[in-house]
GROMACS .gro file of C-alpha atoms in nm:
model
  342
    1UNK     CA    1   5.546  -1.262 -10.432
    2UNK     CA    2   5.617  -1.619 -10.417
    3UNK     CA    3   5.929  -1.700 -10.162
    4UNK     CA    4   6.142  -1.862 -10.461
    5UNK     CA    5   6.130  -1.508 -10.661
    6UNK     CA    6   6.203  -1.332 -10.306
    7UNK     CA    7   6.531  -1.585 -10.301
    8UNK     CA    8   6.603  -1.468 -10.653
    9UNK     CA    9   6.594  -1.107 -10.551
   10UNK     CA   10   6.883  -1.144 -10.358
   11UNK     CA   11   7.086  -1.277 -10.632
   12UNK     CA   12   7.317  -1.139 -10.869
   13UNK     CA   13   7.313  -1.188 -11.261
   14UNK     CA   14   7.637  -1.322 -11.328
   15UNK     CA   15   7.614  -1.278 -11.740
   16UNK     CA   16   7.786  -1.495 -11.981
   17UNK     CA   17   7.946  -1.385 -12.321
   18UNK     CA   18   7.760  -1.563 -12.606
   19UNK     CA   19   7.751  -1.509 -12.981
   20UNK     CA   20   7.444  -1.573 -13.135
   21UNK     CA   21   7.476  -1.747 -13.512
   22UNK     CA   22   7.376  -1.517 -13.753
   23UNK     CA   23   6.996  -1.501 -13.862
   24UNK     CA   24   6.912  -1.630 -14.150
   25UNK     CA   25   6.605  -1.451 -14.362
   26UNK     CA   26   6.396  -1.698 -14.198
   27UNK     CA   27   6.419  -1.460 -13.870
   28UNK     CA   28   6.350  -1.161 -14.034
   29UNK     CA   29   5.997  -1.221 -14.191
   30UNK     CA   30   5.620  -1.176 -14.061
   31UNK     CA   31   5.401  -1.439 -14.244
   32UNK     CA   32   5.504  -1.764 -14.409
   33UNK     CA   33   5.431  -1.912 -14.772
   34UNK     CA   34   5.203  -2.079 -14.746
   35UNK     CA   35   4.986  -1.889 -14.480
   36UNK     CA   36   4.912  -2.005 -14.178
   37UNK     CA   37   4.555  -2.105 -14.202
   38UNK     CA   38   4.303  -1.873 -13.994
   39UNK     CA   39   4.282  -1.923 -13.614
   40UNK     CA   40   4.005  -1.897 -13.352
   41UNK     CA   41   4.016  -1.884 -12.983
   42UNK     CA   42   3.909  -2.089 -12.767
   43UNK     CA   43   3.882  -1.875 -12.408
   44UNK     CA   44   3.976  -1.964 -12.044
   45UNK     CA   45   3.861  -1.814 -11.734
   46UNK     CA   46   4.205  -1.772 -11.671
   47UNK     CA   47   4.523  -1.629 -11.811
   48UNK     CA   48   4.854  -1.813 -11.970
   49UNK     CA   49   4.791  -2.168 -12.099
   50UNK     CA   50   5.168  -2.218 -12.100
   51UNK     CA   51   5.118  -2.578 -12.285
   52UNK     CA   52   4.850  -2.768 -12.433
   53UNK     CA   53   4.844  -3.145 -12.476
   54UNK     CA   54   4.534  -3.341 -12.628
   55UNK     CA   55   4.329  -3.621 -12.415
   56UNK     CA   56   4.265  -3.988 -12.559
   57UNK     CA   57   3.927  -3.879 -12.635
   58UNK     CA   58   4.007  -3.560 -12.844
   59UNK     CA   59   3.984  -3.326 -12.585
   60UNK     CA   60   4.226  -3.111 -12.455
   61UNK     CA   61   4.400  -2.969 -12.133
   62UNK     CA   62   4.603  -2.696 -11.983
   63UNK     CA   63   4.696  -2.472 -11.695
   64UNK     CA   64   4.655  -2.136 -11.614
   65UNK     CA   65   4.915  -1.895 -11.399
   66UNK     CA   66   4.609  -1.943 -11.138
   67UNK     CA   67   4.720  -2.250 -11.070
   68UNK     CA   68   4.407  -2.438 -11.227
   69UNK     CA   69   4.441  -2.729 -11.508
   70UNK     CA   70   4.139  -2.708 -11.762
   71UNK     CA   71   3.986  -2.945 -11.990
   72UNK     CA   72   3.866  -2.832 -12.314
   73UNK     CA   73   3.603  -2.948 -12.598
   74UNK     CA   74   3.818  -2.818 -12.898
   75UNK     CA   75   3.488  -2.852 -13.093
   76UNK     CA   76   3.215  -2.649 -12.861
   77UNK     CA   77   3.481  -2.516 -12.641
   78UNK     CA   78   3.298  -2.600 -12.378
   79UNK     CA   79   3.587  -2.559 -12.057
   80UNK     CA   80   3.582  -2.746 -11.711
   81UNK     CA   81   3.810  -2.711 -11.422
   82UNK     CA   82   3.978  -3.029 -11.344
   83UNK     CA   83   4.236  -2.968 -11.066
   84UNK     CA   84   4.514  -2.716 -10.910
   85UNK     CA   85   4.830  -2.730 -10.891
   86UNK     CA   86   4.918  -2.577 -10.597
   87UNK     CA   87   5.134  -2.351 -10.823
   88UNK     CA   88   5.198  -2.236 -11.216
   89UNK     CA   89   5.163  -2.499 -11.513
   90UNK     CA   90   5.413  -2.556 -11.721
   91UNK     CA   91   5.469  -2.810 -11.952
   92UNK     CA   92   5.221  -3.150 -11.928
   93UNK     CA   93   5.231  -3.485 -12.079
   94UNK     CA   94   4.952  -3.689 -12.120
   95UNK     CA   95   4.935  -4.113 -12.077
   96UNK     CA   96   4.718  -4.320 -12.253
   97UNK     CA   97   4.525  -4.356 -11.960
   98UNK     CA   98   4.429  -4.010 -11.926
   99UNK     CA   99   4.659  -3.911 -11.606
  100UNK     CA  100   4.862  -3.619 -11.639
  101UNK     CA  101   5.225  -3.526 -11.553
  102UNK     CA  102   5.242  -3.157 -11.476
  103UNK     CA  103   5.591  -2.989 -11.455
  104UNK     CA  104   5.499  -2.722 -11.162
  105UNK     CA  105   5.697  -2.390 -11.068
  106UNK     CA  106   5.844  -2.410 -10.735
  107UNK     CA  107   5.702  -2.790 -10.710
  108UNK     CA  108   5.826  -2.985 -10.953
  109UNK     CA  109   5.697  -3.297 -11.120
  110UNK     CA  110   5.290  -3.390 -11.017
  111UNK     CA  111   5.094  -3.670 -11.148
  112UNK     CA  112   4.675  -3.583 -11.143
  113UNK     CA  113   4.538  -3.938 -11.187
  114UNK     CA  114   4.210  -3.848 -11.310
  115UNK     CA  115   4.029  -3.551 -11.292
  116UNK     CA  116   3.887  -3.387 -10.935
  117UNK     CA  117   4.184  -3.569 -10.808
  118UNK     CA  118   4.464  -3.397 -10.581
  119UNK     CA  119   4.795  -3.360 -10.819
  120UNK     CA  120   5.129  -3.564 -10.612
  121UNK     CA  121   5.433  -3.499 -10.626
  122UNK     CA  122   5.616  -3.743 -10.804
  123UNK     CA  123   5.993  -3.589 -10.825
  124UNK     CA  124   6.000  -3.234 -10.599
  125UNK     CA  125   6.401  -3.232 -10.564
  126UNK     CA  126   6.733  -3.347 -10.685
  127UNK     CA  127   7.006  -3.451 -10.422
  128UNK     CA  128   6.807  -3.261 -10.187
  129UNK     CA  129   6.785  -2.929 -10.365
  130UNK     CA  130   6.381  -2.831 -10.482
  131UNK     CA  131   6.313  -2.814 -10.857
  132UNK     CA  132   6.234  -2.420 -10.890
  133UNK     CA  133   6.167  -2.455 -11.270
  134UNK     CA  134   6.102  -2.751 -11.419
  135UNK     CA  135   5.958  -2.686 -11.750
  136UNK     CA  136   5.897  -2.989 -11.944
  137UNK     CA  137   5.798  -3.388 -11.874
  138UNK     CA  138   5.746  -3.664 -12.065
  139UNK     CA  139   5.698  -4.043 -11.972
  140UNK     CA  140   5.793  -4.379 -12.196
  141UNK     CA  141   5.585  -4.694 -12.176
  142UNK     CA  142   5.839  -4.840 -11.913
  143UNK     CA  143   5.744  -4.573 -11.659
  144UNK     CA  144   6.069  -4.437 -11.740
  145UNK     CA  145   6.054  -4.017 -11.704
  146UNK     CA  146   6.221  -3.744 -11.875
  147UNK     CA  147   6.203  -3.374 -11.767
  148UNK     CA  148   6.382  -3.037 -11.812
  149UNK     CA  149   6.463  -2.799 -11.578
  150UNK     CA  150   6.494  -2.447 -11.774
  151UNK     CA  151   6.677  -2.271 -11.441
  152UNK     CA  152   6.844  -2.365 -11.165
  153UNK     CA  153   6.949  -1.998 -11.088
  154UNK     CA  154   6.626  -1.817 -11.108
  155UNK     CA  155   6.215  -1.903 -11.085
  156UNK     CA  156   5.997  -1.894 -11.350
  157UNK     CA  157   5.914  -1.550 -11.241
  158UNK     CA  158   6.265  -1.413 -11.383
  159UNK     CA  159   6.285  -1.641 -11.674
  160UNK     CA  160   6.403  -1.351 -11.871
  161UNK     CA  161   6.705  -1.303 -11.630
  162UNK     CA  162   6.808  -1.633 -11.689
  163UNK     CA  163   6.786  -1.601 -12.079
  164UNK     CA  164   6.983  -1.264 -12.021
  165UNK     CA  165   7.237  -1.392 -11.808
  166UNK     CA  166   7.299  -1.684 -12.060
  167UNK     CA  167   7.456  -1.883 -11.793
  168UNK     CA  168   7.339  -2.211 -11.939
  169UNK     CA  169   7.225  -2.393 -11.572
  170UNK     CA  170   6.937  -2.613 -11.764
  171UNK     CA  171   6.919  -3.002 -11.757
  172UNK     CA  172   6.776  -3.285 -11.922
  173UNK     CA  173   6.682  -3.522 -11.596
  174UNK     CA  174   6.573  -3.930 -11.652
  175UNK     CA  175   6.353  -4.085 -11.315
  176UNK     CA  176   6.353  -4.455 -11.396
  177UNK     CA  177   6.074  -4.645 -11.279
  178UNK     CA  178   6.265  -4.753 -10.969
  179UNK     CA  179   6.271  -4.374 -10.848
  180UNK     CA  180   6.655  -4.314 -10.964
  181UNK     CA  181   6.681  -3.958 -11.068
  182UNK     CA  182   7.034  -3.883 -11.296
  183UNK     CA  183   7.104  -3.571 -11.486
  184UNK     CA  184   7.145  -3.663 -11.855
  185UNK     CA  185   7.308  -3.329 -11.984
  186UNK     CA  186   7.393  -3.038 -11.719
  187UNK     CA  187   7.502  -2.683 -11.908
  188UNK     CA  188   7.191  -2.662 -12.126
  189UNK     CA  189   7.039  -2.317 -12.237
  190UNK     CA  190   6.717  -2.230 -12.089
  191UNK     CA  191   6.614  -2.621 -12.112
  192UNK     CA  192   6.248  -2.643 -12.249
  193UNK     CA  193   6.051  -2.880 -12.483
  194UNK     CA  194   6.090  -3.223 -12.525
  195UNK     CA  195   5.981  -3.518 -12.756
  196UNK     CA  196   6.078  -3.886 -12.712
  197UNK     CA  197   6.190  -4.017 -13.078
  198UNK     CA  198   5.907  -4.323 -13.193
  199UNK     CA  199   6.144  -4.564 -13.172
  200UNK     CA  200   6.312  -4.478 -12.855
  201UNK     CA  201   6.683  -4.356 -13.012
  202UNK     CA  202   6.730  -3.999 -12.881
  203UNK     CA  203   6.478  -3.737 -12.693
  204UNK     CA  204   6.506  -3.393 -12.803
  205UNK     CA  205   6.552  -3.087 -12.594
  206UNK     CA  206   6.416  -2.717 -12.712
  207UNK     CA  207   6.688  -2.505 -12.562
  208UNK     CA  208   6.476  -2.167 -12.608
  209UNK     CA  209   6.815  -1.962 -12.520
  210UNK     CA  210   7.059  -2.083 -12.794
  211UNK     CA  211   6.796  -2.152 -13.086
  212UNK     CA  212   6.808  -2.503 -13.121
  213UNK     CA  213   6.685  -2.853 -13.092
  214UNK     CA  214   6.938  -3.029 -12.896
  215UNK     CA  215   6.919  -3.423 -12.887
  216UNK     CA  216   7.071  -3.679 -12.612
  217UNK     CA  217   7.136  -4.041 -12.789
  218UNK     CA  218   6.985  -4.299 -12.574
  219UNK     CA  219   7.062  -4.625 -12.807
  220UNK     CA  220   7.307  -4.737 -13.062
  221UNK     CA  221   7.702  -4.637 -13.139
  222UNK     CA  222   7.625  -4.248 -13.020
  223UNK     CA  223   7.425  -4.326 -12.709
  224UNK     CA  224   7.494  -4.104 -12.421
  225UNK     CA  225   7.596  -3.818 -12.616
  226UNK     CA  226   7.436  -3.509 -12.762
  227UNK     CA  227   7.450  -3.345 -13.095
  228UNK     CA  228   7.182  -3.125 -13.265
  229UNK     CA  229   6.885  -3.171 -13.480
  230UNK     CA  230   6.859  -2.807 -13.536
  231UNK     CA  231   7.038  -2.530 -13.495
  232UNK     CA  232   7.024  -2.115 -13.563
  233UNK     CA  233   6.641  -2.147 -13.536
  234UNK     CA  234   6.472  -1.824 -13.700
  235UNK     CA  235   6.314  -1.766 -13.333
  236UNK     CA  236   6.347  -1.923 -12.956
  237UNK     CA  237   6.203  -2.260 -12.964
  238UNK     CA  238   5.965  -2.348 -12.655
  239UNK     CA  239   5.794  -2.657 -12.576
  240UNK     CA  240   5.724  -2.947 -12.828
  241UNK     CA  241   5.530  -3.220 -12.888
  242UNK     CA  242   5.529  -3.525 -13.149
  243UNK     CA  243   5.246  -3.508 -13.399
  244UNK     CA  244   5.025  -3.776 -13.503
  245UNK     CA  245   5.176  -3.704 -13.797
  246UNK     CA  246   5.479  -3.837 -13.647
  247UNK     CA  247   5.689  -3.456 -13.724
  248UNK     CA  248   5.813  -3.252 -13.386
  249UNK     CA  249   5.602  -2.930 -13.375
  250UNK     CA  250   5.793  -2.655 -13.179
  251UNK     CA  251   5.631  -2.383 -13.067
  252UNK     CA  252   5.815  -2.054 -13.167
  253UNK     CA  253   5.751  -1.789 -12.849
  254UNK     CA  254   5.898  -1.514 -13.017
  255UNK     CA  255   6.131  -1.437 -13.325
  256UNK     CA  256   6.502  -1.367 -13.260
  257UNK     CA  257   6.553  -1.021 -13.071
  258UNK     CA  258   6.835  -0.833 -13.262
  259UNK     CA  259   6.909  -0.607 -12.969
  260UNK     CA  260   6.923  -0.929 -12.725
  261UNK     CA  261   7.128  -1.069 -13.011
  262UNK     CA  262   7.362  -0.760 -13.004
  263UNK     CA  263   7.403  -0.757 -12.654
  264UNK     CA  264   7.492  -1.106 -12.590
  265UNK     CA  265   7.885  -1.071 -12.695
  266UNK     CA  266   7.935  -0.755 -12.502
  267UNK     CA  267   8.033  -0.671 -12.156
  268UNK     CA  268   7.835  -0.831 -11.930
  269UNK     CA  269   7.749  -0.493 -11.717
  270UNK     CA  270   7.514  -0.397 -12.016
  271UNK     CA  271   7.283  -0.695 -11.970
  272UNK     CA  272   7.290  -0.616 -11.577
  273UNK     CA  273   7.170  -0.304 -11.616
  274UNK     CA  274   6.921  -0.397 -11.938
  275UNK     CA  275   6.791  -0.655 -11.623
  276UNK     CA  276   6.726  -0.395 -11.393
  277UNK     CA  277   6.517  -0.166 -11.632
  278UNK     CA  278   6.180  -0.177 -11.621
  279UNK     CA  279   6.027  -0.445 -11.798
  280UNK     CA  280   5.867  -0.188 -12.045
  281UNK     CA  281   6.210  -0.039 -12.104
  282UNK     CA  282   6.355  -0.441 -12.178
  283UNK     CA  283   6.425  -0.625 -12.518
  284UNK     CA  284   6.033  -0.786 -12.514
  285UNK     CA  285   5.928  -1.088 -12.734
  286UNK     CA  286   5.836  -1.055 -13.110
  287UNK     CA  287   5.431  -1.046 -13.100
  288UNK     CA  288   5.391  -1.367 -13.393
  289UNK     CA  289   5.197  -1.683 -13.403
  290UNK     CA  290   5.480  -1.900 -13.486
  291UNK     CA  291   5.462  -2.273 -13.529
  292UNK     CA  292   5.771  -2.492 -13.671
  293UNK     CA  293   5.732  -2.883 -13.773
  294UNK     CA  294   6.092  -3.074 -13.799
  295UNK     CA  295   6.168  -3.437 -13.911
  296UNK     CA  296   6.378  -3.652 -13.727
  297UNK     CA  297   6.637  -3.548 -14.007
  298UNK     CA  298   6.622  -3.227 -13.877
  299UNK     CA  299   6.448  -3.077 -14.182
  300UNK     CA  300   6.172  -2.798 -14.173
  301UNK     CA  301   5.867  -2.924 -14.338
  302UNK     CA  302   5.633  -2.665 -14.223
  303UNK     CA  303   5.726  -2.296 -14.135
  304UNK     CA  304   5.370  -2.147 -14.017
  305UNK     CA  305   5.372  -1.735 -13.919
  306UNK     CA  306   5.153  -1.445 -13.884
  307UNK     CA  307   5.106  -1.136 -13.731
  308UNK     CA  308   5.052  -1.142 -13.337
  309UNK     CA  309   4.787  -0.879 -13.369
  310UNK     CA  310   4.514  -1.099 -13.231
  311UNK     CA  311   4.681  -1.386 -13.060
  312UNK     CA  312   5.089  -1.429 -12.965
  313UNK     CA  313   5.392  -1.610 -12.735
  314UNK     CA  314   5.288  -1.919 -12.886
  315UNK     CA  315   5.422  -2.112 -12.642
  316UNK     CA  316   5.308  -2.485 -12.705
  317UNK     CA  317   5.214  -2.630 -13.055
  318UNK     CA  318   4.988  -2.980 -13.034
  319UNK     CA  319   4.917  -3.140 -13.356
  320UNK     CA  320   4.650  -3.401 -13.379
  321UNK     CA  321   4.458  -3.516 -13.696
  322UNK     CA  322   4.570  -3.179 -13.908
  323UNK     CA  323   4.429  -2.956 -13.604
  324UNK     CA  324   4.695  -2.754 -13.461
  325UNK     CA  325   4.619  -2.640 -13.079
  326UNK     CA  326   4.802  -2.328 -12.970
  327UNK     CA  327   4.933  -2.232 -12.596
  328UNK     CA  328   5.072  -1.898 -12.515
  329UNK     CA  329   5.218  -1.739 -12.236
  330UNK     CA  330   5.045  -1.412 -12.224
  331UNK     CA  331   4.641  -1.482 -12.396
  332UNK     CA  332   4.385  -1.630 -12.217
  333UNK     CA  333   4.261  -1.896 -12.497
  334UNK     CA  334   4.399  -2.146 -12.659
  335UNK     CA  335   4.406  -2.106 -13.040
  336UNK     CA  336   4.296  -2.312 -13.300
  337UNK     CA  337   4.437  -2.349 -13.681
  338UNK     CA  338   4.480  -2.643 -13.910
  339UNK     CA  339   4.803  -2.735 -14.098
  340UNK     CA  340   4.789  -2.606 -14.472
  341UNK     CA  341   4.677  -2.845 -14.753
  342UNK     CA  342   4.919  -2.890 -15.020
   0.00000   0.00000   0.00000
């Protein structure tokens, strides 16, 4: 067990009160009209590709919870080991060069320059405290870098501790190119995906544990405060990325739990002991292939859902050119659709 998780161990879920906005009919369903066009795997030697980002050249890359990063031929599938990260991938972003920012658990932020290169570190801590679960990065063309880190309480390990406690210990950090690190919003829930507006106004910020798009004004009258883009989200949004379509696709890990939902406003002791069951015995994610597509309006303009009987924790949604590349937290491919035709 990894000595962050053995930390956690000797913590104690301190459980917030929260009630959840009521689920619209959106949560309740199974498929979406339209369909969500067929999907095919493309498999990994290894387990988990928590997010999936696409290469200049069409191809595309992830990480397994082995620790490696992959890069994939969407078209052949052919698969080739390009580096590891010393630790478990989470959310990527990739530059126009090719490099790769890698949010790491336990590690933090690591470039990989090009591939068979070693990954650096480029932030590990904040006022001298390690980054135990950073979970998203992205990078503007001024070198200027935004991340999220989902937990400062618990590891990625016990990411469904932190969701049950509700305790809200996320951030949205900047690193300007100088190396300054400052926390942009502190309280967030279960910080997660994050897209940088085309024109540089806002960045957006899945929080997976309140089901919603949060979004931090960087420009103009409102800059330096938040609002939302969406909120009451028919499921727990999880990393995001901006289309070449120029939408935000949000990957939709699981639909809205109603006996998490239900437990949320009650005592606190309940969700202690719901934490200590075994994780059969816990409220599990939804099995779905969920996929969400927002406007900077915050409008839905495509709702994508099937059945998880083949494929499910869709984790990461990348959109490029009408093909839509799937990651997931549990399978051990990434999955391939298309968006619908009108």
């Amino acid at each position: 067990m990894a000595p962050l998780a053995v930390v956690a161990m000797g913590m104690q879920m301190r459980p917030h009160r929260w009630t959840p906005p009521r689920p619209t009919a959106r949560a309740r369903r199974t498929h979406s009209d339209p369909p969500m066009p067929p999907v095919r795997l493309l498999p990994l030697p290894g387990s988990g590709p928590e997010d999936v980002v696409v290469l200049p050249d069409g191809r595309l890359v992830s990480g397994t919870d082995d620790g490696a990063i992959w890069r994939v031929d969407p078209a052949g599938g052919a698969v080739e080991r390009i580096a590891d990260a010393g630790g478990r991938p989470l959310g990527m972003h990739v530059d126009a060069d090719g490099s790769l920012l890698i949010c790491v658990a336990g590690r933090g932020i690591l470039r990989l320059a090009e591939a068979g290169a070693e990954p650096e570190v480029v932030v590990g801590e904040i006022d001298g405290a390690p980054i135990m679960f950073p979970s998203n990065v992205i990078r503007d063309d001024d070198g200027t870098i935004y991340f999220t880190i989902s937990s400062r309480r618990w590891p990625f390990e016990e990411w469904m501790t932190d969701i049950l406690e509700h305790s809200g210990s996320g951030q949205l950090v900047r690193r300007d190119p100088d190396g300054r690190l400052e926390v942009l919003i502190d309280g967030l829930q279960f910080a997660n995906g994050l897209v940088l507006a085309p024109d540089r106004s806002c960045v957006l910020v899945a929080e997976t544990g309140a089901y919603r798009i949060t979004r931090y004004w960087l420009t103009g009258p409102r800059a330096g405060t938040t609002d939302y883009l969406a909120e009451n989200l028919p499921g727990s949004p999880d990393n995001m990325l901006l289309g070449s379509d120029g939408l935000v696709w949000v990957g939709i890990v699981s639909p809205r739990n109603p006996l998490l939902d239900m437990l949320f406003p009650l005592p606190g002791i309940l969700r202690r002991i719901v934490d200590a069951l075994p994780d059969r015995l816990t409220p599990a994610p939804v099995r779905s292939v969920w996929v969400l597509a927002v406007d900077f309006d915050g409008t839905i303009v495509h709702d994508l859902q099937r059945d998880g009987t083949d494929y499910a924790l869709v984790t990461a949604v990348a959109e490029h050119d009408g093909a839509l590349y799937l990651g997931s937290l549990s399978e051990s491919a990434i999955a391939v659709t298309s968006v619908p035709v009108s």
